[in-house]
C-alpha positions as a printed NumPy array, in Angstrom:
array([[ -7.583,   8.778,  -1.133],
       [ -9.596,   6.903,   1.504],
       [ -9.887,   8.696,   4.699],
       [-11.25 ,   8.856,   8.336],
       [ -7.651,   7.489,   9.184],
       [ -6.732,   8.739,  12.901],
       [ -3.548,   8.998,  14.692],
       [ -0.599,   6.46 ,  14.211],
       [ -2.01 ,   4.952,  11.594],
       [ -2.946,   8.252,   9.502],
       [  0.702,   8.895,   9.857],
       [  1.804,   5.404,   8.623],
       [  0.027,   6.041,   5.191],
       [  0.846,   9.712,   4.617],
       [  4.37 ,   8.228,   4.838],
       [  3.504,   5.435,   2.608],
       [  2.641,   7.954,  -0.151],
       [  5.126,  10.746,   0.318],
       [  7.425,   7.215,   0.023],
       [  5.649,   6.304,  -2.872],
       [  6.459,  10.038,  -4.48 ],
       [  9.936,   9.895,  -3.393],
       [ 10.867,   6.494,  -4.852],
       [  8.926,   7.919,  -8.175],
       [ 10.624,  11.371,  -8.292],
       [ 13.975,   9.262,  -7.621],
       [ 13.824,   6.767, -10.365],
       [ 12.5  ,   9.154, -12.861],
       [ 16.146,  10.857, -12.068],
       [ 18.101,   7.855, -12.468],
       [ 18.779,   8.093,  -8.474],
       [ 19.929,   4.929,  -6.514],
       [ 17.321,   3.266,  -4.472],
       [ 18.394,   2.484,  -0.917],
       [ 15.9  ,   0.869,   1.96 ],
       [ 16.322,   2.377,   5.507],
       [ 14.412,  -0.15 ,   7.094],
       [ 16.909,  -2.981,   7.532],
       [ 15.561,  -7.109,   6.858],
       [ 15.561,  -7.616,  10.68 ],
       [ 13.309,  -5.288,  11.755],
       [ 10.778,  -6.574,   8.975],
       [ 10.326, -10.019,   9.436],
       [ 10.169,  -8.955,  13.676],
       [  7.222,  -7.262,  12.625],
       [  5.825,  -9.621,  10.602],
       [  5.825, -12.658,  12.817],
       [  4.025, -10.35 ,  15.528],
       [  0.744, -10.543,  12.913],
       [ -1.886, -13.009,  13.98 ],
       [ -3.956, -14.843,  11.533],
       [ -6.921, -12.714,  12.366],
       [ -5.021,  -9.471,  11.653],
       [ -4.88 , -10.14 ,   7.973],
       [ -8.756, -11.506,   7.035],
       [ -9.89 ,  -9.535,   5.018],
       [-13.004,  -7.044,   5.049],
       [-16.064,  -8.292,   3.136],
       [-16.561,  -4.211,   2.044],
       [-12.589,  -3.684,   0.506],
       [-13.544,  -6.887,  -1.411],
       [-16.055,  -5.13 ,  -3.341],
       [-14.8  ,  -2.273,  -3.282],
       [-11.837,  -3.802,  -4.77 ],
       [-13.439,  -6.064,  -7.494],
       [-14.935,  -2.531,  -9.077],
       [-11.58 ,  -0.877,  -9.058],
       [-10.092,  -4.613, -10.388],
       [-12.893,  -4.817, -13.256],
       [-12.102,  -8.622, -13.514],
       [ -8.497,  -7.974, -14.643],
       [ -5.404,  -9.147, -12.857],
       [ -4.198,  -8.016,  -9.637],
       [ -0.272,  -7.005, -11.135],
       [ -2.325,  -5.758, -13.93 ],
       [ -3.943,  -2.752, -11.904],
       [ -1.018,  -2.1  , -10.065],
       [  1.123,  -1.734, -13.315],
       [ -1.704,   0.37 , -14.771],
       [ -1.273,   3.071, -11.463],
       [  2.067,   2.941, -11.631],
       [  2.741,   4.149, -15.27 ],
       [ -0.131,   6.474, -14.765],
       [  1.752,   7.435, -11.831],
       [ -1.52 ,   7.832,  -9.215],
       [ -0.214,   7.317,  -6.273],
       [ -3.484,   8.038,  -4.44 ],
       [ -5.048,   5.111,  -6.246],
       [ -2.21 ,   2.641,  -5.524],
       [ -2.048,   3.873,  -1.443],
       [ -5.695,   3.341,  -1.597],
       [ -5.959,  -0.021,  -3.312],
       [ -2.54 ,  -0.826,  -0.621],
       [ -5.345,   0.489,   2.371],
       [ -8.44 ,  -1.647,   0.82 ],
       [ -5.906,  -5.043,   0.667],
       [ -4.559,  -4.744,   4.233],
       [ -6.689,  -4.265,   7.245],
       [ -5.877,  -1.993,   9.624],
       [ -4.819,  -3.647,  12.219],
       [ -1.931,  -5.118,   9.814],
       [ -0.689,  -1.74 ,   9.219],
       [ -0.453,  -0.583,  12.813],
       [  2.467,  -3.777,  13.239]])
């Protein structure tokens, strides 16, 4: 997992993958799904993102076209998630959106 994440934001992704785990764990049970972050609050947060917020970083591009080995974007992701790697999938989420996108 990528690291030298500090504060708020180190926060934000541990819950992003102890979500991802839980949503796992639950559908491998047969569980129903619920969101506890309701539509409002969402799309408040996303119209407080400037343009400049979500460039993004000429290193995670790289970085991201190794990991991508010229295949399709949904083809990865489908490849983590049967695989289950949840540490690849928060880290390909961190590489794709800058930080300053994730502290909104």
């Amino acid at each position: 997992m990528l690291s030298s994440m500090e504060g708020k934001t180190a926060d934000f992704q541990e819950d992003t993958v102890l979500d991802m785990f839980i949503y796992q764990t639950g559908r491998k049970y047969k569980k129903e799904i619920v969101g506890l972050e309701d539509a409002k609050e969402s799309i408040i947060q996303l119209m407080k993102i400037n343009e400049e917020d979500v460039k993004p970083v000429e290193e995670n591009i790289q970085i991201l076209t190794k990991i991508f080995k010229n295949r399709p974007f949904i083809t990865v992701l489908n490849e983590y998630y049967r695989e289950k790697d949840v540490v690849m999938l928060d880290s390909i989420y961190k590489l794709i959106f800058p930080k300053k996108l994730m502290m909104h």
